[in-house]
Amino acid sequence: MSSSESIAHDYLYTAAQVRELDRLAIASGIAGFELMSRAARAAFAEIPRRWPDKSLIDVFCGGGNNGGDGYLIAALAENAGMAVRVWALSDPLSLRGDAALARQSASDAGVVIKRWEGERPRSQALVVDAMLGTGLTGLVRENYAQAIAAVNTSEAPVLAVDLPSGLCSDTGRQLGAAVRASVTISFIGKKRGLFTLDGIDCAGDKVFDTLAVPSAVYLQLSDDTAEKTKLLNLNTMLAEWGARPRNGHKGLFGHVLVVGGDIGMAGANLLAATAAARSGAGLVSCVTRPEHSAHFLAARPELMVHGLAGGQLAKGGILAGLLDKASVIVIGPGLGQSEWARVLLRSVVSSNKPLLIDADALNLLAETPEILRSHTAPRILTPHPGEAARLLECDTVQIQRDRFAAVLALRDKYQATVLLKGAGTLIADADTTAALYLNSGGNPGMASGGMGDVLSGVVAAFVAQGHFPAHATCLAAAVHAAAGDEAASSGERGMLASDVIDNLRGVINRYAAVSG
């Protein structure tokens, strides 16, 4: 695949960008009806491939071009000898343009077309969802919501055309109701809403077809990278990393300092530090409460552990020496919000070292964002939606309503590389001209305590080894998710953060093993 062709596969697009790609494709000489016909053929090809035993096809069609795709799929199914019926959610005779031509093609093929009045899909049928596409912006209208409910409560598998009906193409949230598809085939540009939030559950298996749109069309849109979202590819990133020098030593691979672990929360610090060590950092140190030192060393003797009480945090003391030696500092895992924690945060920020701020350090930062004014080194924030809401002084619902907007707002407010956790993790580079990044890996088993602490350690280890903050964050997100997916091979329920740590080393070294 050439670099220009890979743009179509590697990037995610908004609905407006896909419409522009459509326009550019038509301007390049491909008729709109031809694009619709190609989409129908690509979708129809999935039916015998995925469901070779299905000969009953119920196609639910809306009133726009998405419905036009459905009418053409119905025509193809009818011509293939399948028992097809179309349920029209709007008056078929009101269709215009290419959609009207598609409806006529279905009628000419002998497809039975009826207005939908509450009917459920037939038993043993395959449902083709061609009701609502990328043009939907507001809540689903009542008749469409009822049709979506009829599809979802049936036992029929569902092939969604371009987008599950009711899903917001740009944000991935349900707009009142959304089809839960078995397979979604999308065209020309991958819709970013399919890869995050509700889109992950609604889309099912995702298939993509460029419809043979020329590479030049994508290149016409490629200059505006800041408006696109790039899918992370772990194998590509690991391949670019390359092998370690044979004469390397621990000093070449950086020194991670993990600060946190208040009373009752020592495990978070230990998880982050262990993950950093397993991710290749040359040296890893911890600052924690004195009560925890012996337990840390017993659990992980490779760490350098410093137990500091409140009276030992004076400026110029032991802490200052530890901060000075660090290549990158993680603050937050198990930090708490006591005065001990606040002194540590102020000291770490004033060291002006590269920082990763997570967990309780984010909550303290939300209270006093001005603390970063004197910090000029690179910084990375890794909030979950609740922490992001506190940082932006809003609620979690607002964050989840548009995760893409939220991660950009965090980047701009805190002038940092930001990783917004959740299904379809998003990363915004501190460089405002760069694209967003989305990691599609991971699984529900990772929704358990300590997973974020592990991620913080991995990110810091990659920064310590010389990766730029945004690249380190992207690589860490992909590695962390892949390690979680390997851990889930034994089952998602009951998976622990330490199970992910156990898989980090193998994932990071996988490319070298394969290429060797």
Short mmCIF file of C-alpha atoms in Angstrom, two decimals:
data_model
loop_
_atom_site.label_atom_id
_atom_site.label_comp_id
_atom_site.label_asym_id
_atom_site.label_seq_id
_atom_site.Cartn_x
_atom_site.Cartn_y
_atom_site.Cartn_z
CA MET A 1 0.00 0.00 0.00
CA SER A 2 1.45 3.38 -1.02
CA SER A 3 1.65 6.27 1.43
CA SER A 4 -1.17 8.07 -0.37
CA GLU A 5 -3.41 4.98 -0.36
CA SER A 6 -2.73 4.42 3.33
CA ILE A 7 -4.30 7.79 4.16
CA ALA A 8 -7.74 6.30 3.52
CA HIS A 9 -7.07 3.38 5.84
CA ASP A 10 -5.02 5.08 8.56
CA TYR A 11 -7.18 8.16 9.19
CA LEU A 12 -10.63 8.71 10.64
CA TYR A 13 -12.87 11.42 9.28
CA THR A 14 -15.76 13.60 10.36
CA ALA A 15 -19.04 13.56 8.46
CA ALA A 16 -18.18 16.91 6.86
CA GLN A 17 -14.84 15.56 5.68
CA VAL A 18 -16.45 12.47 4.18
CA ARG A 19 -18.93 14.67 2.35
CA GLU A 20 -15.99 16.63 0.98
CA LEU A 21 -14.31 13.38 -0.09
CA ASP A 22 -17.54 12.43 -1.85
CA ARG A 23 -17.57 15.78 -3.63
CA LEU A 24 -13.92 15.47 -4.64
CA ALA A 25 -14.49 11.92 -5.88
CA ILE A 26 -17.38 13.06 -8.06
CA ALA A 27 -15.30 16.00 -9.30
CA SER A 28 -12.58 13.51 -10.26
CA GLY A 29 -15.00 11.91 -12.73
CA ILE A 30 -16.90 9.26 -10.74
CA ALA A 31 -20.65 9.80 -10.97
CA GLY A 32 -22.55 9.93 -7.70
CA PHE A 33 -24.78 7.01 -8.72
CA GLU A 34 -21.69 4.99 -9.60
CA LEU A 35 -20.31 5.56 -6.08
CA MET A 36 -23.66 4.46 -4.65
CA SER A 37 -23.62 1.35 -6.84
CA ARG A 38 -20.09 0.48 -5.73
CA ALA A 39 -21.15 0.86 -2.10
CA ALA A 40 -24.11 -1.45 -2.66
CA ARG A 41 -21.96 -4.08 -4.33
CA ALA A 42 -19.39 -3.95 -1.52
CA ALA A 43 -22.11 -4.28 1.12
CA PHE A 44 -23.93 -7.05 -0.70
CA ALA A 45 -20.68 -9.04 -1.02
CA GLU A 46 -20.57 -9.25 2.78
CA ILE A 47 -23.84 -11.19 2.88
CA PRO A 48 -22.71 -14.53 1.34
CA ARG A 49 -19.31 -14.06 2.96
CA ARG A 50 -20.67 -13.61 6.48
CA TRP A 51 -24.06 -15.31 6.30
CA PRO A 52 -23.96 -17.93 3.53
CA ASP A 53 -27.13 -19.57 4.88
CA LYS A 54 -29.24 -16.40 4.73
CA SER A 55 -31.71 -16.07 1.86
CA LEU A 56 -34.30 -13.88 3.59
CA ILE A 57 -33.27 -10.23 3.50
CA ASP A 58 -35.16 -7.39 5.22
CA VAL A 59 -33.82 -4.00 4.16
CA PHE A 60 -34.80 -0.95 6.24
CA CYS A 61 -34.39 2.17 4.11
CA GLY A 62 -34.45 5.83 5.06
CA GLY A 63 -35.11 8.85 2.90
CA GLY A 64 -31.56 9.88 1.96
CA ASN A 65 -28.57 8.45 0.15
CA ASN A 66 -28.08 5.88 2.90
CA GLY A 67 -31.52 4.60 1.95
CA GLY A 68 -30.39 4.66 -1.67
CA ASP A 69 -27.61 2.24 -0.79
CA GLY A 70 -30.25 -0.01 0.76
CA TYR A 71 -32.47 0.00 -2.31
CA LEU A 72 -29.53 -1.00 -4.52
CA ILE A 73 -28.55 -3.77 -2.09
CA ALA A 74 -32.14 -5.01 -2.25
CA ALA A 75 -31.99 -5.05 -6.05
CA LEU A 76 -28.78 -7.08 -5.98
CA ALA A 77 -30.31 -9.54 -3.50
CA GLU A 78 -33.46 -9.90 -5.61
CA ASN A 79 -31.39 -10.55 -8.71
CA ALA A 80 -29.46 -13.21 -6.77
CA GLY A 81 -32.70 -15.07 -6.06
CA MET A 82 -33.05 -14.07 -2.41
CA ALA A 83 -36.39 -13.37 -0.76
CA VAL A 84 -36.14 -9.61 -0.26
CA ARG A 85 -38.42 -6.95 1.08
CA VAL A 86 -37.77 -3.30 1.72
CA TRP A 87 -39.33 -1.46 4.64
CA ALA A 88 -39.37 2.23 3.76
CA LEU A 89 -39.23 4.67 6.68
CA SER A 90 -40.19 7.55 4.38
CA ASP A 91 -42.29 7.79 1.23
CA PRO A 92 -40.23 6.06 -1.52
CA LEU A 93 -41.72 8.39 -4.12
CA SER A 94 -40.35 11.42 -2.25
CA LEU A 95 -36.73 10.40 -2.87
CA ARG A 96 -34.65 12.65 -5.08
CA GLY A 97 -31.47 12.39 -7.12
CA ASP A 98 -29.36 9.25 -6.86
CA ALA A 99 -31.55 7.82 -4.09
CA ALA A 100 -34.57 8.02 -6.42
CA LEU A 101 -32.61 6.20 -9.14
CA ALA A 102 -31.71 3.52 -6.58
CA ARG A 103 -35.35 3.07 -5.56
CA GLN A 104 -36.32 2.73 -9.23
CA SER A 105 -33.62 0.08 -9.68
CA ALA A 106 -35.06 -1.91 -6.82
CA SER A 107 -38.59 -1.58 -8.21
CA ASP A 108 -37.43 -2.63 -11.68
CA ALA A 109 -35.79 -5.72 -10.15
CA GLY A 110 -39.11 -6.71 -8.61
CA VAL A 111 -38.31 -5.90 -5.00
CA VAL A 112 -41.35 -5.62 -2.73
CA ILE A 113 -41.28 -2.11 -1.19
CA LYS A 114 -43.62 -1.25 1.65
CA ARG A 115 -43.94 1.60 4.12
CA TRP A 116 -42.88 0.45 7.55
CA GLU A 117 -45.73 0.41 10.07
CA GLY A 118 -44.25 -1.38 13.04
CA GLU A 119 -43.38 -4.75 11.48
CA ARG A 120 -40.56 -6.82 12.96
CA PRO A 121 -37.87 -8.45 10.80
CA ARG A 122 -38.80 -11.93 9.64
CA SER A 123 -37.61 -14.92 11.61
CA GLN A 124 -34.34 -16.22 10.15
CA ALA A 125 -33.84 -13.03 8.10
CA LEU A 126 -30.77 -10.88 7.74
CA VAL A 127 -31.46 -7.20 8.36
CA VAL A 128 -29.76 -4.54 6.26
CA ASP A 129 -29.79 -1.22 8.12
CA ALA A 130 -29.86 1.63 5.60
CA MET A 131 -32.03 4.06 7.52
CA LEU A 132 -29.82 6.88 8.76
CA GLY A 133 -26.30 7.83 7.77
CA THR A 134 -23.78 10.56 8.47
CA GLY A 135 -26.28 13.37 7.98
CA LEU A 136 -28.01 12.74 11.31
CA THR A 137 -27.26 15.50 13.83
CA GLY A 138 -30.23 15.68 16.18
CA LEU A 139 -32.11 13.02 18.09
CA VAL A 140 -33.63 10.18 16.08
CA ARG A 141 -37.26 10.86 15.13
CA GLU A 142 -39.93 8.70 16.71
CA ASN A 143 -40.71 6.43 13.75
CA TYR A 144 -37.02 5.76 13.20
CA ALA A 145 -36.53 5.10 16.91
CA GLN A 146 -39.34 2.55 16.78
CA ALA A 147 -37.80 0.85 13.75
CA ILE A 148 -34.42 0.76 15.47
CA ALA A 149 -36.06 -0.87 18.50
CA ALA A 150 -37.75 -3.45 16.25
CA VAL A 151 -34.39 -4.34 14.70
CA ASN A 152 -32.57 -4.47 18.02
CA THR A 153 -35.15 -6.65 19.73
CA SER A 154 -35.23 -9.16 16.88
CA GLU A 155 -32.81 -12.06 16.82
CA ALA A 156 -31.70 -11.23 13.29
CA PRO A 157 -28.07 -10.39 12.48
CA VAL A 158 -27.67 -6.86 11.15
CA LEU A 159 -25.49 -5.44 8.40
CA ALA A 160 -25.27 -1.67 8.88
CA VAL A 161 -24.54 0.38 5.78
CA ASP A 162 -21.92 3.08 6.36
CA LEU A 163 -23.03 3.70 9.97
CA PRO A 164 -25.45 2.07 12.44
CA SER A 165 -28.60 4.18 12.29
CA GLY A 166 -28.82 6.60 15.21
CA LEU A 167 -25.09 6.78 15.87
CA CYS A 168 -23.39 10.18 15.64
CA SER A 169 -20.73 9.87 12.97
CA ASP A 170 -18.49 12.45 14.62
CA THR A 171 -18.70 11.61 18.33
CA GLY A 172 -19.75 7.95 18.54
CA ARG A 173 -22.68 8.63 20.87
CA GLN A 174 -26.20 7.36 20.39
CA LEU A 175 -28.59 10.09 19.33
CA GLY A 176 -31.51 8.79 21.36
CA ALA A 177 -31.40 5.26 19.93
CA ALA A 178 -29.02 3.36 17.67
CA VAL A 179 -28.93 0.07 15.82
CA ARG A 180 -26.64 -2.55 17.32
CA ALA A 181 -25.15 -4.10 14.22
CA SER A 182 -23.31 -7.38 13.76
CA VAL A 183 -21.20 -5.85 10.98
CA THR A 184 -20.82 -2.28 9.76
CA ILE A 185 -19.36 -1.57 6.35
CA SER A 186 -18.30 2.03 5.79
CA PHE A 187 -17.19 3.70 2.61
CA ILE A 188 -14.66 6.23 1.26
CA GLY A 189 -13.60 7.52 4.71
CA LYS A 190 -13.65 5.74 8.06
CA LYS A 191 -16.08 7.49 10.38
CA ARG A 192 -14.44 8.35 13.66
CA GLY A 193 -17.62 7.72 15.65
CA LEU A 194 -17.32 4.01 14.88
CA PHE A 195 -14.17 3.78 16.97
CA THR A 196 -15.11 5.34 20.29
CA LEU A 197 -17.85 5.51 22.92
CA ASP A 198 -21.13 3.84 21.85
CA GLY A 199 -19.80 3.27 18.34
CA ILE A 200 -17.66 0.38 19.52
CA ASP A 201 -20.66 -1.62 20.73
CA CYS A 202 -23.04 -0.49 17.99
CA ALA A 203 -20.78 -1.14 14.99
CA GLY A 204 -19.90 -4.79 15.60
CA ASP A 205 -17.21 -5.94 13.19
CA LYS A 206 -15.99 -3.06 11.05
CA VAL A 207 -15.34 -3.37 7.32
CA PHE A 208 -14.05 -0.55 5.13
CA ASP A 209 -14.09 -0.03 1.37
CA THR A 210 -12.62 2.97 -0.46
CA LEU A 211 -14.94 2.30 -3.44
CA ALA A 212 -11.84 2.64 -5.63
CA VAL A 213 -11.70 6.39 -5.02
CA PRO A 214 -8.33 7.61 -6.38
CA SER A 215 -5.54 8.34 -3.94
CA ALA A 216 -5.35 11.90 -5.27
CA VAL A 217 -8.76 12.59 -3.72
CA TYR A 218 -7.45 11.81 -0.24
CA LEU A 219 -4.30 13.82 -0.85
CA GLN A 220 -6.41 16.89 -1.58
CA LEU A 221 -7.69 16.65 1.99
CA SER A 222 -4.39 15.56 3.58
CA ASP A 223 -2.91 19.02 4.16
CA ASP A 224 -5.41 19.72 6.92
CA THR A 225 -3.99 17.04 9.25
CA ALA A 226 -4.98 18.96 12.39
CA GLU A 227 -8.61 18.23 11.53
CA LYS A 228 -8.10 14.48 11.11
CA THR A 229 -7.69 11.63 13.55
CA LYS A 230 -5.09 8.96 12.93
CA LEU A 231 -5.56 5.34 13.97
CA LEU A 232 -2.59 3.97 15.88
CA ASN A 233 -0.77 0.99 14.39
CA LEU A 234 1.32 -0.78 17.00
CA ASN A 235 3.37 -2.93 14.63
CA THR A 236 4.34 0.08 12.55
CA MET A 237 5.40 2.06 15.62
CA LEU A 238 7.42 -0.81 17.07
CA ALA A 239 9.10 -1.40 13.71
CA GLU A 240 10.13 2.25 13.54
CA TRP A 241 11.64 2.02 17.02
CA GLY A 242 14.27 -0.48 15.95
CA ALA A 243 16.68 -2.57 18.02
CA ARG A 244 18.70 -1.40 21.00
CA PRO A 245 22.41 -0.74 20.43
CA ARG A 246 24.50 -3.75 21.40
CA ASN A 247 26.77 -1.57 23.55
CA GLY A 248 23.86 0.10 25.35
CA HIS A 249 23.78 0.56 29.10
CA LYS A 250 21.12 1.58 31.62
CA GLY A 251 22.12 5.22 31.46
CA LEU A 252 21.04 5.35 27.82
CA PHE A 253 17.49 4.31 28.60
CA GLY A 254 16.50 6.96 31.07
CA HIS A 255 15.52 7.28 34.71
CA VAL A 256 11.83 7.29 35.64
CA LEU A 257 10.78 8.69 39.02
CA VAL A 258 7.28 7.75 40.22
CA VAL A 259 5.88 9.97 42.97
CA GLY A 260 2.83 8.89 44.97
CA GLY A 261 1.58 6.09 47.15
CA ASP A 262 0.01 7.72 50.20
CA ILE A 263 -1.25 5.61 53.09
CA GLY A 264 -3.60 2.93 51.81
CA MET A 265 -2.73 3.56 48.16
CA ALA A 266 0.81 2.25 47.83
CA GLY A 267 -0.14 -0.28 45.17
CA ALA A 268 -0.77 2.39 42.56
CA ASN A 269 2.79 3.70 42.84
CA LEU A 270 4.21 0.18 42.75
CA LEU A 271 2.17 -0.73 39.65
CA ALA A 272 3.33 2.37 37.76
CA ALA A 273 6.97 1.82 38.72
CA THR A 274 6.88 -1.87 37.80
CA ALA A 275 5.26 -1.07 34.45
CA ALA A 276 8.00 1.48 33.75
CA ALA A 277 10.67 -1.12 34.48
CA ARG A 278 8.95 -3.75 32.32
CA SER A 279 8.71 -1.20 29.50
CA GLY A 280 12.44 -0.74 29.24
CA ALA A 281 13.38 2.22 31.41
CA GLY A 282 17.03 2.00 32.46
CA LEU A 283 16.35 3.00 36.05
CA VAL A 284 13.16 3.40 38.05
CA SER A 285 12.87 5.17 41.40
CA CYS A 286 9.89 5.69 43.68
CA VAL A 287 8.98 8.34 46.22
CA THR A 288 6.36 7.11 48.64
CA ARG A 289 5.50 7.06 52.33
CA PRO A 290 8.24 5.57 54.57
CA GLU A 291 5.84 2.88 55.73
CA HIS A 292 5.81 1.36 52.25
CA SER A 293 9.52 1.09 51.49
CA ALA A 294 10.07 -2.44 52.77
CA HIS A 295 6.98 -3.74 50.97
CA PHE A 296 8.08 -2.16 47.67
CA LEU A 297 11.55 -3.69 47.87
CA ALA A 298 10.16 -7.08 48.76
CA ALA A 299 7.78 -7.00 45.81
CA ARG A 300 10.19 -5.48 43.27
CA PRO A 301 13.85 -5.34 44.36
CA GLU A 302 14.90 -3.75 41.05
CA LEU A 303 13.33 -0.46 42.12
CA MET A 304 15.06 2.28 44.07
CA VAL A 305 12.59 3.20 46.80
CA HIS A 306 12.67 6.37 48.90
CA GLY A 307 10.24 6.72 51.74
CA LEU A 308 9.79 10.40 52.57
CA ALA A 309 7.72 11.79 55.40
CA GLY A 310 6.38 15.32 55.44
CA GLY A 311 9.39 16.69 57.28
CA GLN A 312 11.74 15.34 54.60
CA LEU A 313 10.18 17.29 51.75
CA ALA A 314 11.98 20.53 52.50
CA LYS A 315 13.39 22.42 49.54
CA GLY A 316 16.95 21.40 48.77
CA GLY A 317 16.72 18.06 50.66
CA ILE A 318 16.55 14.44 49.56
CA LEU A 319 13.61 15.08 47.24
CA ALA A 320 15.49 17.76 45.30
CA GLY A 321 18.31 15.32 44.60
CA LEU A 322 15.88 12.67 43.38
CA LEU A 323 14.10 15.12 41.11
CA ASP A 324 17.39 16.30 39.66
CA LYS A 325 18.42 12.77 38.62
CA ALA A 326 15.14 11.92 36.90
CA SER A 327 14.68 11.96 33.12
CA VAL A 328 10.91 12.07 33.51
CA ILE A 329 8.63 12.22 36.55
CA VAL A 330 5.28 10.51 37.04
CA ILE A 331 3.17 12.09 39.75
CA GLY A 332 -0.27 10.97 40.81
CA PRO A 333 -0.58 7.20 41.26
CA GLY A 334 -1.89 6.78 44.80
CA LEU A 335 -0.86 10.34 45.62
CA GLY A 336 -3.95 11.30 47.57
CA GLN A 337 -4.89 14.90 48.29
CA SER A 338 -3.25 15.48 51.68
CA GLU A 339 -0.77 18.23 52.45
CA TRP A 340 1.98 15.66 51.82
CA ALA A 341 0.60 15.23 48.31
CA ARG A 342 0.30 18.96 47.69
CA VAL A 343 3.91 19.62 48.73
CA LEU A 344 5.09 16.84 46.45
CA LEU A 345 3.15 18.23 43.50
CA ARG A 346 4.54 21.73 43.98
CA SER A 347 8.08 20.35 44.28
CA VAL A 348 7.76 18.18 41.20
CA VAL A 349 6.36 21.01 39.08
CA SER A 350 9.08 23.41 40.23
CA SER A 351 11.77 20.91 39.15
CA ASN A 352 10.83 21.81 35.56
CA LYS A 353 11.41 18.24 34.38
CA PRO A 354 9.26 16.40 31.83
CA LEU A 355 6.12 15.40 33.70
CA LEU A 356 3.34 12.88 33.45
CA ILE A 357 0.42 13.99 35.63
CA ASP A 358 -2.22 11.40 36.51
CA ALA A 359 -4.85 10.42 39.08
CA ASP A 360 -4.93 12.60 42.22
CA ALA A 361 -2.30 14.93 40.81
CA LEU A 362 -4.87 15.79 38.13
CA ASN A 363 -7.48 16.50 40.78
CA LEU A 364 -5.07 18.79 42.61
CA LEU A 365 -4.18 20.45 39.31
CA ALA A 366 -7.87 21.10 38.64
CA GLU A 367 -8.00 23.06 41.91
CA THR A 368 -4.89 25.11 41.13
CA PRO A 369 -4.18 25.12 37.36
CA GLU A 370 -1.95 28.16 37.81
CA ILE A 371 0.67 25.87 39.35
CA LEU A 372 1.85 25.03 35.83
CA ARG A 373 2.68 28.62 34.87
CA SER A 374 6.34 28.22 35.84
CA HIS A 375 6.67 24.80 34.22
CA THR A 376 8.17 25.02 30.73
CA ALA A 377 9.25 21.41 30.14
CA PRO A 378 7.00 18.96 28.24
CA ARG A 379 4.04 17.59 30.16
CA ILE A 380 1.53 14.82 29.62
CA LEU A 381 -1.92 14.58 31.21
CA THR A 382 -3.72 11.21 31.29
CA PRO A 383 -7.24 11.78 32.67
CA HIS A 384 -10.23 9.49 32.65
CA PRO A 385 -13.54 11.25 31.82
CA GLY A 386 -14.25 12.16 35.46
CA GLU A 387 -10.84 13.76 35.90
CA ALA A 388 -11.20 15.47 32.53
CA ALA A 389 -14.49 16.98 33.69
CA ARG A 390 -12.84 18.40 36.79
CA LEU A 391 -9.97 19.80 34.73
CA LEU A 392 -12.43 21.54 32.39
CA GLU A 393 -14.90 22.51 35.13
CA CYS A 394 -17.82 20.68 33.58
CA ASP A 395 -19.49 17.30 34.09
CA THR A 396 -18.65 13.86 32.78
CA VAL A 397 -21.70 13.81 30.53
CA GLN A 398 -20.34 16.81 28.66
CA ILE A 399 -16.96 15.14 28.25
CA GLN A 400 -18.52 11.98 26.84
CA ARG A 401 -20.87 13.94 24.59
CA ASP A 402 -17.89 14.84 22.42
CA ARG A 403 -14.63 13.21 23.49
CA PHE A 404 -12.79 14.71 20.52
CA ALA A 405 -13.69 18.25 21.54
CA ALA A 406 -12.84 17.47 25.17
CA VAL A 407 -9.32 16.23 24.48
CA LEU A 408 -8.61 19.32 22.36
CA ALA A 409 -9.97 21.61 25.08
CA LEU A 410 -7.70 19.93 27.63
CA ARG A 411 -4.71 20.30 25.35
CA ASP A 412 -5.38 23.97 24.79
CA LYS A 413 -6.08 24.83 28.43
CA TYR A 414 -3.07 23.03 29.88
CA GLN A 415 -0.72 23.26 26.88
CA ALA A 416 0.08 19.59 27.22
CA THR A 417 -0.04 16.30 25.40
CA VAL A 418 -3.31 14.77 26.62
CA LEU A 419 -4.49 11.17 26.68
CA LEU A 420 -8.22 10.87 27.36
CA LYS A 421 -8.94 7.37 28.63
CA GLY A 422 -11.96 5.31 27.71
CA ALA A 423 -13.18 3.10 24.89
CA GLY A 424 -11.34 4.51 21.90
CA THR A 425 -8.57 6.29 23.80
CA LEU A 426 -7.76 9.68 22.30
CA ILE A 427 -4.39 11.46 22.29
CA ALA A 428 -3.89 15.12 21.46
CA ASP A 429 -0.36 16.31 20.76
CA ALA A 430 0.67 19.51 22.52
CA ASP A 431 1.49 20.70 19.00
CA THR A 432 -1.77 22.23 17.85
CA THR A 433 -0.94 21.59 14.18
CA ALA A 434 -0.78 17.82 14.66
CA ALA A 435 -3.54 15.30 14.07
CA LEU A 436 -5.42 13.64 16.87
CA TYR A 437 -4.71 9.97 17.50
CA LEU A 438 -7.08 7.17 18.43
CA ASN A 439 -6.20 3.78 19.86
CA SER A 440 -8.81 1.16 19.03
CA GLY A 441 -7.29 -1.69 21.06
CA GLY A 442 -8.11 -2.84 24.57
CA ASN A 443 -11.11 -4.60 26.05
CA PRO A 444 -13.69 -4.32 28.87
CA GLY A 445 -11.56 -6.48 31.15
CA MET A 446 -9.30 -3.45 31.55
CA ALA A 447 -12.05 -1.60 33.41
CA SER A 448 -10.51 -2.36 36.79
CA GLY A 449 -8.36 -0.61 39.36
CA GLY A 450 -4.73 0.09 38.59
CA MET A 451 -4.90 -0.02 34.79
CA GLY A 452 -4.28 3.72 34.52
CA ASP A 453 -1.29 3.47 36.86
CA VAL A 454 0.23 0.84 34.58
CA LEU A 455 -0.34 3.08 31.56
CA SER A 456 1.39 5.99 33.28
CA GLY A 457 4.45 3.85 33.89
CA VAL A 458 4.59 2.72 30.27
CA VAL A 459 4.31 6.27 28.93
CA ALA A 460 7.06 7.49 31.24
CA ALA A 461 9.36 4.62 30.28
CA PHE A 462 9.04 5.51 26.61
CA VAL A 463 9.72 9.19 27.29
CA ALA A 464 12.79 8.16 29.31
CA GLN A 465 14.01 6.13 26.33
CA GLY A 466 13.97 9.17 24.08
CA HIS A 467 10.56 9.28 22.44
CA PHE A 468 8.90 12.66 22.07
CA PRO A 469 5.97 13.03 24.49
CA ALA A 470 3.15 12.60 21.96
CA HIS A 471 4.82 9.63 20.28
CA ALA A 472 5.62 8.05 23.65
CA THR A 473 1.99 8.48 24.68
CA CYS A 474 0.65 6.97 21.46
CA LEU A 475 3.05 4.05 21.58
CA ALA A 476 2.26 3.43 25.25
CA ALA A 477 -1.50 3.48 24.64
CA ALA A 478 -1.14 0.89 21.89
CA VAL A 479 1.28 -1.31 23.87
CA HIS A 480 -0.88 -1.12 27.01
CA ALA A 481 -4.01 -2.08 25.05
CA ALA A 482 -2.26 -4.95 23.28
CA ALA A 483 -0.93 -6.28 26.59
CA GLY A 484 -4.48 -6.06 27.94
CA ASP A 485 -5.83 -7.94 24.94
CA GLU A 486 -3.27 -10.69 25.47
CA ALA A 487 -4.16 -10.88 29.16
CA ALA A 488 -7.84 -11.19 28.15
CA SER A 489 -7.11 -14.43 26.31
CA SER A 490 -7.86 -16.12 29.64
CA GLY A 491 -11.09 -14.14 30.02
CA GLU A 492 -12.00 -10.50 30.55
CA ARG A 493 -13.73 -10.83 33.90
CA GLY A 494 -11.34 -10.80 36.82
CA MET A 495 -8.40 -9.39 34.88
CA LEU A 496 -5.94 -7.42 37.03
CA ALA A 497 -3.59 -4.57 36.23
CA SER A 498 -0.67 -6.83 37.13
CA ASP A 499 -1.84 -9.25 34.40
CA VAL A 500 -1.27 -6.47 31.90
CA ILE A 501 2.21 -5.80 33.30
CA ASP A 502 3.03 -9.48 32.80
CA ASN A 503 2.38 -9.08 29.06
CA LEU A 504 4.16 -5.75 28.45
CA ARG A 505 7.59 -7.17 27.79
CA GLY A 506 6.33 -9.65 25.22
CA VAL A 507 4.29 -7.06 23.36
CA ILE A 508 7.13 -4.53 23.23
CA ASN A 509 9.57 -7.11 21.89
CA ARG A 510 7.10 -8.79 19.55
CA TYR A 511 8.23 -7.05 16.38
CA ALA A 512 11.87 -7.94 16.90
CA ALA A 513 10.89 -11.55 17.50
CA VAL A 514 8.73 -11.67 14.35
CA SER A 515 11.28 -9.94 12.12
CA GLY A 516 14.11 -12.06 13.49
#
